[in-house]
PDB file of C-alpha atoms and ligand atoms in Angstrom:
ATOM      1  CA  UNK A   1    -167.982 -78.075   5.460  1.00 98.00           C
ATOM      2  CA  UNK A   2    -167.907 -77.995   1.664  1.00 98.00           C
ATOM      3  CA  UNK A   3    -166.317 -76.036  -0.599  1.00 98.00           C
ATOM      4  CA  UNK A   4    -167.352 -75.086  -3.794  1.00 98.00           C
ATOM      5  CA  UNK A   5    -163.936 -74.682  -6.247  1.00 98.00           C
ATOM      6  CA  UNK A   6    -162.757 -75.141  -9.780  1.00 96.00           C
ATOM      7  CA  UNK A   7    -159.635 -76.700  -9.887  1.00 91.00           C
ATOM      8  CA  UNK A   8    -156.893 -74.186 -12.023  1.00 91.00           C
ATOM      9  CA  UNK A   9    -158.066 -71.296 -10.179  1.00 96.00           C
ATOM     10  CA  UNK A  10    -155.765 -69.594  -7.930  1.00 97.00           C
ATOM     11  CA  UNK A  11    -158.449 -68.252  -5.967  1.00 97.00           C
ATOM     12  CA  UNK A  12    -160.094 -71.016  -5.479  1.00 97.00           C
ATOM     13  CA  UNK A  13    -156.808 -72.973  -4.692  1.00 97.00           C
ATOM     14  CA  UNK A  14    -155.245 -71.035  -1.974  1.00 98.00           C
ATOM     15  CA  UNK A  15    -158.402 -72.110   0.011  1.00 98.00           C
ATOM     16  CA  UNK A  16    -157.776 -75.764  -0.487  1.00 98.00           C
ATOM     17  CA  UNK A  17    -153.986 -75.393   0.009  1.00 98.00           C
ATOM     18  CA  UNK A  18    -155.409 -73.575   3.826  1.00 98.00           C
ATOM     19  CA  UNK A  19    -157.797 -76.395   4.104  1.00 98.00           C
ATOM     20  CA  UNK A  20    -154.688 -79.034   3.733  1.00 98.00           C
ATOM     21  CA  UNK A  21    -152.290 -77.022   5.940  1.00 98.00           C
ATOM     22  CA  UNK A  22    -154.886 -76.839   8.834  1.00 98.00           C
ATOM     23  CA  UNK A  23    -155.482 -80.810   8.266  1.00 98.00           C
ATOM     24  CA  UNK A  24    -159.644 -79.240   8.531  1.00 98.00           C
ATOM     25  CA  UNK A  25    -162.100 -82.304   6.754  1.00 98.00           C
ATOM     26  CA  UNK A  26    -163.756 -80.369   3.949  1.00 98.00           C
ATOM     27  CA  UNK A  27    -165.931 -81.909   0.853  1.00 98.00           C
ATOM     28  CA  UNK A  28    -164.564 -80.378  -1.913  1.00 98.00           C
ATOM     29  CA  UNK A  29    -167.191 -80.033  -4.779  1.00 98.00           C
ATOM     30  CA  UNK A  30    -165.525 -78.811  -8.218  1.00 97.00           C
ATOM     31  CA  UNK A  31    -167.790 -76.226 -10.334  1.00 98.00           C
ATOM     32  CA  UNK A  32    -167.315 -76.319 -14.098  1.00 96.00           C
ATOM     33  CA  UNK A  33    -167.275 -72.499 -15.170  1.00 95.00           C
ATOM     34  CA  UNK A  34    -166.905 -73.240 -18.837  1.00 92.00           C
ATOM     35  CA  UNK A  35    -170.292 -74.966 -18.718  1.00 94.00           C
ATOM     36  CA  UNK A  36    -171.381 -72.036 -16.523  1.00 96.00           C
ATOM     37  CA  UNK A  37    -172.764 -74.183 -13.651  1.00 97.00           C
ATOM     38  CA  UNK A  38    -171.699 -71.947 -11.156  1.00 98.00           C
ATOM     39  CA  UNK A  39    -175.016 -70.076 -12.787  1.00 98.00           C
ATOM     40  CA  UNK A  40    -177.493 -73.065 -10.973  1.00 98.00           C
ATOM     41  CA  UNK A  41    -179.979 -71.312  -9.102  1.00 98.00           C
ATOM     42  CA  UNK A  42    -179.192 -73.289  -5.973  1.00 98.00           C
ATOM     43  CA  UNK A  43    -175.479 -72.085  -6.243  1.00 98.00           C
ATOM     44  CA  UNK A  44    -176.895 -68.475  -6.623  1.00 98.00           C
ATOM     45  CA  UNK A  45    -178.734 -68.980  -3.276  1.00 98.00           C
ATOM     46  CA  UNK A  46    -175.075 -69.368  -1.787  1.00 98.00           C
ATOM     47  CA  UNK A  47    -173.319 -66.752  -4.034  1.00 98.00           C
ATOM     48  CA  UNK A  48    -174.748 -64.028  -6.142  1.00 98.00           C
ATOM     49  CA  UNK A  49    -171.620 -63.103  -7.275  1.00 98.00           C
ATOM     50  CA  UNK A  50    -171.767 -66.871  -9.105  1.00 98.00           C
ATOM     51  CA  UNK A  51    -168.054 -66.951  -8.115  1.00 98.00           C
ATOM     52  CA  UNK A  52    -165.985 -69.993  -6.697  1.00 98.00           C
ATOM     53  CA  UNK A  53    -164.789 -69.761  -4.212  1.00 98.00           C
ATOM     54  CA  UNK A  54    -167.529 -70.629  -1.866  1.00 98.00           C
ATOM     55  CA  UNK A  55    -167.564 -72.614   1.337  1.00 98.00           C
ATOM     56  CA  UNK A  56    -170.508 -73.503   3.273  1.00 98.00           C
ATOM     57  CA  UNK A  57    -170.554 -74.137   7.043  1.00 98.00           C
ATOM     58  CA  UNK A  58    -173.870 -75.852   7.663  1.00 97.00           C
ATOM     59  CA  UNK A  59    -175.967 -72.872   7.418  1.00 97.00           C
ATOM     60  CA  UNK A  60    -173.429 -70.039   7.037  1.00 98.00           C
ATOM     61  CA  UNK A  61    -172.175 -69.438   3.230  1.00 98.00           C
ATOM     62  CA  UNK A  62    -169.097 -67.604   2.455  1.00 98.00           C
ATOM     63  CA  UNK A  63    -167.886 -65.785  -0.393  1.00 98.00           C
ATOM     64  CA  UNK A  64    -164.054 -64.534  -1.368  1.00 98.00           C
ATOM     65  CA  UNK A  65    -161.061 -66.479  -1.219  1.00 98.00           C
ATOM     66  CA  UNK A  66    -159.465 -64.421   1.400  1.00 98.00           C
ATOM     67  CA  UNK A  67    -162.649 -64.287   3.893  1.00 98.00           C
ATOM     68  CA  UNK A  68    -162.568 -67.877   3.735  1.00 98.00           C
ATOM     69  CA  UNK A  69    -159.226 -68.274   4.580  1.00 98.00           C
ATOM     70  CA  UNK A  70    -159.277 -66.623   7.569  1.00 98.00           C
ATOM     71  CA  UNK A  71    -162.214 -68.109   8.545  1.00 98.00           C
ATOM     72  CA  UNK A  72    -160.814 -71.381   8.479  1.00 98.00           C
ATOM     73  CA  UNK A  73    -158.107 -70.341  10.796  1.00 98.00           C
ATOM     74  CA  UNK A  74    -160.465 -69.292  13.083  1.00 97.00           C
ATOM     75  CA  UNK A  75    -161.451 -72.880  13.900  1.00 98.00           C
ATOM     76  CA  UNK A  76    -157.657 -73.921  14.360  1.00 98.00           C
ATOM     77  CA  UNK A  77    -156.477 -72.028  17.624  1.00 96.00           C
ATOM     78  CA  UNK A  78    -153.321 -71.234  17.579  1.00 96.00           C
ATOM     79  CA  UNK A  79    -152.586 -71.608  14.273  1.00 97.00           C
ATOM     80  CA  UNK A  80    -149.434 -70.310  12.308  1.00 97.00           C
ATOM     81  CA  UNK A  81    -150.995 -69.360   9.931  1.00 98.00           C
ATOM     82  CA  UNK A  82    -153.320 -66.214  11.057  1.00 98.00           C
ATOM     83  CA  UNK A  83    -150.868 -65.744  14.016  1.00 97.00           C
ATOM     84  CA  UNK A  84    -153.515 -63.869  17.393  1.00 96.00           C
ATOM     85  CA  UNK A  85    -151.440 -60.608  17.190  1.00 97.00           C
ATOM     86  CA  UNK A  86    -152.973 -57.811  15.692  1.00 97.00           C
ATOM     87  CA  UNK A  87    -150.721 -56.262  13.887  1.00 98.00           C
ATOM     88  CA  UNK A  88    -149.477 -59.335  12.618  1.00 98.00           C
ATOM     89  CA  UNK A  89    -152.875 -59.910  11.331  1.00 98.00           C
ATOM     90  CA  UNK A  90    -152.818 -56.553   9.938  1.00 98.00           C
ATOM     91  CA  UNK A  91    -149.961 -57.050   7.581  1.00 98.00           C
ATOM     92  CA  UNK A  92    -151.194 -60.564   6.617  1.00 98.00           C
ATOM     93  CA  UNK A  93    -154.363 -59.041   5.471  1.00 98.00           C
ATOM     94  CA  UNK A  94    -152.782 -55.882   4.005  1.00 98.00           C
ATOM     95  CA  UNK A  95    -151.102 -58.604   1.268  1.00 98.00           C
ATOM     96  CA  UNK A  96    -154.815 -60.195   1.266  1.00 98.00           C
ATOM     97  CA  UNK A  97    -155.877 -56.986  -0.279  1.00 98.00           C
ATOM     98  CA  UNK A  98    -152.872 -56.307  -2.393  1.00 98.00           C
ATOM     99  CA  UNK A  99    -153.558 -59.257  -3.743  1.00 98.00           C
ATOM    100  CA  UNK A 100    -157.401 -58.644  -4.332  1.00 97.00           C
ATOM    101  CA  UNK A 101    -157.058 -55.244  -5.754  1.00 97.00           C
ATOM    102  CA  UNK A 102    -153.777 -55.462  -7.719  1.00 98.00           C
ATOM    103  CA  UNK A 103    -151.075 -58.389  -8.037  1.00 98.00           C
ATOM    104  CA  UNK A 104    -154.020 -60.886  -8.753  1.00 98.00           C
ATOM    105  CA  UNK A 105    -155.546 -58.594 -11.026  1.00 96.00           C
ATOM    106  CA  UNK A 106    -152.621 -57.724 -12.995  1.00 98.00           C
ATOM    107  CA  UNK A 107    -151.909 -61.285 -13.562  1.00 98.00           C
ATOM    108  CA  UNK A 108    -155.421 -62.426 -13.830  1.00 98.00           C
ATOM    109  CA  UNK A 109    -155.168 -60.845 -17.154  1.00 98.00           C
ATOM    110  CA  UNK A 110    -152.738 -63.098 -18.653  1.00 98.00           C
ATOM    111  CA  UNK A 111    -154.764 -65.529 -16.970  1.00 97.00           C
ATOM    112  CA  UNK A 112    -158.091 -64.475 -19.076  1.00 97.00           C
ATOM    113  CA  UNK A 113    -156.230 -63.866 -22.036  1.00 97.00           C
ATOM    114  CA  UNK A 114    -153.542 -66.727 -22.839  1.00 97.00           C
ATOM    115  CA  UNK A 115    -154.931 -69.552 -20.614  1.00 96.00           C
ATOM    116  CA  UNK A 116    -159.163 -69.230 -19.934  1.00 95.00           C
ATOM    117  CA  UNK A 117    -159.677 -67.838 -23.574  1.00 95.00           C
ATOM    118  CA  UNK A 118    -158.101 -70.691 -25.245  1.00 93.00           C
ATOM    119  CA  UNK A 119    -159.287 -73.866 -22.882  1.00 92.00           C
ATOM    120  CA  UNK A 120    -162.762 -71.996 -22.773  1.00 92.00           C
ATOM    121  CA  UNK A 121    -162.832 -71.257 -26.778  1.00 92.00           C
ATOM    122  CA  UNK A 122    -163.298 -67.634 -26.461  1.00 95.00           C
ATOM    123  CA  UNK A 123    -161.009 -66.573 -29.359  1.00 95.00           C
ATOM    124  CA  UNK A 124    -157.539 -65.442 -29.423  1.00 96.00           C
ATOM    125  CA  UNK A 125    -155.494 -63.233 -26.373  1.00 96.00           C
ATOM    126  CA  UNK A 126    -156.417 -59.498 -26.634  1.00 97.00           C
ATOM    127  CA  UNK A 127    -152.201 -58.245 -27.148  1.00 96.00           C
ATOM    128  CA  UNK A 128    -153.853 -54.740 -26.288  1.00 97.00           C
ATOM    129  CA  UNK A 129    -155.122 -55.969 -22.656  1.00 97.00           C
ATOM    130  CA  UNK A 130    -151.697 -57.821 -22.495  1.00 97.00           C
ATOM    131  CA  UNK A 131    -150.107 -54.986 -22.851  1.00 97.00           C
ATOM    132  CA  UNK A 132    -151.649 -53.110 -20.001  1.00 96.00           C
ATOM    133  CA  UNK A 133    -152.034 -55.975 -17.984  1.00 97.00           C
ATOM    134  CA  UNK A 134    -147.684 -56.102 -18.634  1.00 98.00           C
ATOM    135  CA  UNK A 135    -147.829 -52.188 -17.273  1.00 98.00           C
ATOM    136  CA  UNK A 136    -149.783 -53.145 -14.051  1.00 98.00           C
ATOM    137  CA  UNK A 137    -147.475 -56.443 -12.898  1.00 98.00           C
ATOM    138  CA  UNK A 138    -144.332 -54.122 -13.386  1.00 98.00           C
ATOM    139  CA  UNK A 139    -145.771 -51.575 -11.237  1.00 98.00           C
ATOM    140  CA  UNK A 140    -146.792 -54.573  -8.793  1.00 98.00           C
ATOM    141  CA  UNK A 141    -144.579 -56.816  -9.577  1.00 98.00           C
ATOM    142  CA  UNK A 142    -141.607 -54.638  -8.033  1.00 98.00           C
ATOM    143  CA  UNK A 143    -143.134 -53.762  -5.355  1.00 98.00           C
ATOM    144  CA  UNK A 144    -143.513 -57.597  -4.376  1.00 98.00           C
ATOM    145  CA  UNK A 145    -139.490 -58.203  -5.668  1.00 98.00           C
ATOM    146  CA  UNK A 146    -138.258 -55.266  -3.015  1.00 98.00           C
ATOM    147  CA  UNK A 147    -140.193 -56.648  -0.112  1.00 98.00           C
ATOM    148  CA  UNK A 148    -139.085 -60.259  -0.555  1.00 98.00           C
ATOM    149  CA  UNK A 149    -135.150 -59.310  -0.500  1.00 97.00           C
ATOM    150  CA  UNK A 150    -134.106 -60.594   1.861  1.00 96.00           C
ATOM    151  CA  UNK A 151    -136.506 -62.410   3.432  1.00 98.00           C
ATOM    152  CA  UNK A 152    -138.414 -65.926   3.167  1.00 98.00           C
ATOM    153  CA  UNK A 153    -141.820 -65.464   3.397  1.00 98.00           C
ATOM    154  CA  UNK A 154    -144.321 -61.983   2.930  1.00 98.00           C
ATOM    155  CA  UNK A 155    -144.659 -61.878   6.977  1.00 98.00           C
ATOM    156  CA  UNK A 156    -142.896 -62.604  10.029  1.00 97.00           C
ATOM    157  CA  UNK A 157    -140.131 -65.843   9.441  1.00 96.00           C
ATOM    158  CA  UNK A 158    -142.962 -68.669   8.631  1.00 97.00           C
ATOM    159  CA  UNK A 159    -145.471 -69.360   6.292  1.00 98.00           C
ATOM    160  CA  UNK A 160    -148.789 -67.050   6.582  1.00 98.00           C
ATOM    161  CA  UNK A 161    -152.205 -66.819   5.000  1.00 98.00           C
ATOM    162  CA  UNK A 162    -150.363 -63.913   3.053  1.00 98.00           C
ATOM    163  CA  UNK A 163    -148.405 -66.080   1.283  1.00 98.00           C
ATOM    164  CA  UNK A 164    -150.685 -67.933   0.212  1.00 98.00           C
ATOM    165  CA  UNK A 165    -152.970 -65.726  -0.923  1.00 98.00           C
ATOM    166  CA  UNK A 166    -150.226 -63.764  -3.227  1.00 98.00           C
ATOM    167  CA  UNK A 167    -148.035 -66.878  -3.682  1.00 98.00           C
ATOM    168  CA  UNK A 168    -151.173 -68.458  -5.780  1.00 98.00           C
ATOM    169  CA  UNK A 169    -150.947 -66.911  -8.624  1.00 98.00           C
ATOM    170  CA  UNK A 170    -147.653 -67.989  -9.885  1.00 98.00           C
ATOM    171  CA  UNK A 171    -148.778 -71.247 -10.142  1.00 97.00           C
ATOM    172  CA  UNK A 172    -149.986 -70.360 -13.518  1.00 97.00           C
ATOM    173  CA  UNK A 173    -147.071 -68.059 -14.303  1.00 98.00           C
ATOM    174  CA  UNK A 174    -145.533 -70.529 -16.933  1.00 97.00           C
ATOM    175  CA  UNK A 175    -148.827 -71.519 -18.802  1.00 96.00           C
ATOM    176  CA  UNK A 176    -149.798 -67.794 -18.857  1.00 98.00           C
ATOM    177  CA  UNK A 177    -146.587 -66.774 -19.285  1.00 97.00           C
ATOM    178  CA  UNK A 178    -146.318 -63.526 -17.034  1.00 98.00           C
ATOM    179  CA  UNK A 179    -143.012 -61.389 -17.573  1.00 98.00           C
ATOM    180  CA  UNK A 180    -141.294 -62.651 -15.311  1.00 98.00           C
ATOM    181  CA  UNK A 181    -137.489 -62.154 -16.173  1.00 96.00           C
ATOM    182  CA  UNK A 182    -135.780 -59.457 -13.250  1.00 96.00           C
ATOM    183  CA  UNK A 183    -137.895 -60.822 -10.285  1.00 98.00           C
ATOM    184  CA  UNK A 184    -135.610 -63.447  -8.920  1.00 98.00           C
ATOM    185  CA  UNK A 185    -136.754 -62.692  -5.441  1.00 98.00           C
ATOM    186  CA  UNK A 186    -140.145 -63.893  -6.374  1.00 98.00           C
ATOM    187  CA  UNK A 187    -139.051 -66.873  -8.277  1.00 98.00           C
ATOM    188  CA  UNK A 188    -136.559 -67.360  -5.343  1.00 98.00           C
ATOM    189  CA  UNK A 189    -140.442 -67.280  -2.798  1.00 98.00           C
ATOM    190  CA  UNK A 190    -142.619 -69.381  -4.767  1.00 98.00           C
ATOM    191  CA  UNK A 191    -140.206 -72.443  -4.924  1.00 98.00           C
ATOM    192  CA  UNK A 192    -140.094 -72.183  -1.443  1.00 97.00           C
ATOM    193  CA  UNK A 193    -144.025 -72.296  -1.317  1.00 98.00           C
ATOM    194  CA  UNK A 194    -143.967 -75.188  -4.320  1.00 98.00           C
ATOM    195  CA  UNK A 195    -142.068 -77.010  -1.551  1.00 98.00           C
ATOM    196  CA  UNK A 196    -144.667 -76.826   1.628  1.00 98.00           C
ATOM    197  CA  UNK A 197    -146.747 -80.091   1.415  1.00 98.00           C
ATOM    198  CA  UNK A 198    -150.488 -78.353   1.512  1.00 98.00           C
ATOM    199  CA  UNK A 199    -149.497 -76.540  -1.753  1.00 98.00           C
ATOM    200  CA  UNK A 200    -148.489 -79.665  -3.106  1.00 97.00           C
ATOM    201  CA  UNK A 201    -151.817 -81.541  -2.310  1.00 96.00           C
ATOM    202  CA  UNK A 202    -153.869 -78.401  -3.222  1.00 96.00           C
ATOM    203  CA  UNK A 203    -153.104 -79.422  -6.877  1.00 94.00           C
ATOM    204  CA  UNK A 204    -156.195 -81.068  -8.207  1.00 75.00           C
TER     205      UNK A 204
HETATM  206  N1  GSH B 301    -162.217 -62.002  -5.316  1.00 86.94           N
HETATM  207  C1  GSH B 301    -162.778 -63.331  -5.495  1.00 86.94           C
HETATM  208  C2  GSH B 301    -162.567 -63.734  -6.954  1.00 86.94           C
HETATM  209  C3  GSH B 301    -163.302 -65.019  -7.300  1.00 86.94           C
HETATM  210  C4  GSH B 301    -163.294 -65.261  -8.809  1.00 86.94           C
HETATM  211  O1  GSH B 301    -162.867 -64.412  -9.608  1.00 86.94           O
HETATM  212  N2  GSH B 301    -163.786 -66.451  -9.226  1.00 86.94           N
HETATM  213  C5  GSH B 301    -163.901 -66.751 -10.646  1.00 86.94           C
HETATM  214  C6  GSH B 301    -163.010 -67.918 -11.024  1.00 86.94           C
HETATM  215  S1  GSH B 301    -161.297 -67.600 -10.757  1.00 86.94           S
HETATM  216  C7  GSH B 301    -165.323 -67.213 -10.949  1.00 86.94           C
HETATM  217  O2  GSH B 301    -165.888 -67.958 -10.177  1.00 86.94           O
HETATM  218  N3  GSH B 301    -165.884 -66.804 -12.104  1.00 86.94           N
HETATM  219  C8  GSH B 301    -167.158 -67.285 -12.549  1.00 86.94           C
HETATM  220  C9  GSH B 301    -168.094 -66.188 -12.971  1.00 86.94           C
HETATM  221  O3  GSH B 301    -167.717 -64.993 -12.870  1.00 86.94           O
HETATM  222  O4  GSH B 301    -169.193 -66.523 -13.414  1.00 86.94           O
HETATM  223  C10 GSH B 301    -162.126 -64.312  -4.521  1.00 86.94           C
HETATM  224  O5  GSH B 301    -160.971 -64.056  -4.117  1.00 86.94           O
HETATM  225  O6  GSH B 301    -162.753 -65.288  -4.108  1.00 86.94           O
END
């Protein structure tokens, strides 16, 4: 298998940090966006979208981080991870989404704005899409604080694909500098997941 990343990315990240958990042998090929080659028209062939991440499996190609993910369980049987039981699976991919459609895109904006803009020389951070970007992690944000009381990871008592899916993004929360002050439950989660091993050796 190969994978097709860019190393800061959270999205792309998660998918290594599930590659190192399930011990799987991938290539990992990095993509440098900020010299657009993820616009090559062989890369295209795998990925319209010209998004990383993208894995290929000899002649299968596969887009979005969370697709992949759970893919790659699917080759580990048994696996903690993506645990057989529906409903289980259910509320691991219920975070998948939340993450998709609104954490990650809430802090994807300070992202864009206070991290890609200045290592990509795009100009200065847009305060006005900060400050609805703020609006959108609140709403989110506490939402992801009240679960967590109380408990150690998203689902179940171990480590899941949902955790690592949401859990991603705060990796950048101090370079992008997301408002984080009042969600101690969340700072409380993510050391735990700075501690497991495959997040460790998922930092390129
Ligand atoms: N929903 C997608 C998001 C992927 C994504 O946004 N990738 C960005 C980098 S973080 C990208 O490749 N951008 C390059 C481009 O749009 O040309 C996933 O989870 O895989």
């Amino acid at each position: 298998m190969k994978l097709y990343h860019f190393p800061i990315s959270p999205n792309s990240r998660r998918v290594v940090a599930v590659l190192h958990h399930l011990k799987l042998e991938c290539e990992l090929q990095a993509l440098d966006l900020s010299k657009g080659e993820q616009l090559q028209p062989d890369f295209l062939k795998l990925n319209p979208n010209h998004m990383i991440p993208t894995l290929v499996d000899n002649d299968f190609a596969l887009w979005e981080s969370n697709a992949i993910m759970q893919y790659l369980c699917s080759k580990v049987p048994g696996n903690s991870l993506w645990p057989a039981d529906p409903k289980v699976q259910a509320d691991i991919s219920r975070w998948q989404f939340w993450q998709v459609g609104h954490f990650g895109s809430a802090c994807g904006v300070f992202v864009f704005e206070r991290v890609i803009k200045s290592a990509f020389n795009m100009g200065a951070a847009n305060e006005q899409e900060i400050a609805k970007g703020e609006e959108r992690f609140h709403r989110f944000a506490k939402v992801l604080e009240q679960h967590l009381s109380g408990r150690e990871w998203l689902v179940g008592t171990a480590v899941t694909l949902a955790d690592y899916s949401v859990g991603s993004w705060l990796a950048l929360a101090g370079p992008a500098q997301y408002p984080m002050d009042g969600y101690p439950e969340i700072q409380r989660w993510y050391r735990n997941i700075e501690q497991l091993p495959a997040w460790k050796s998922s930092a390129l």
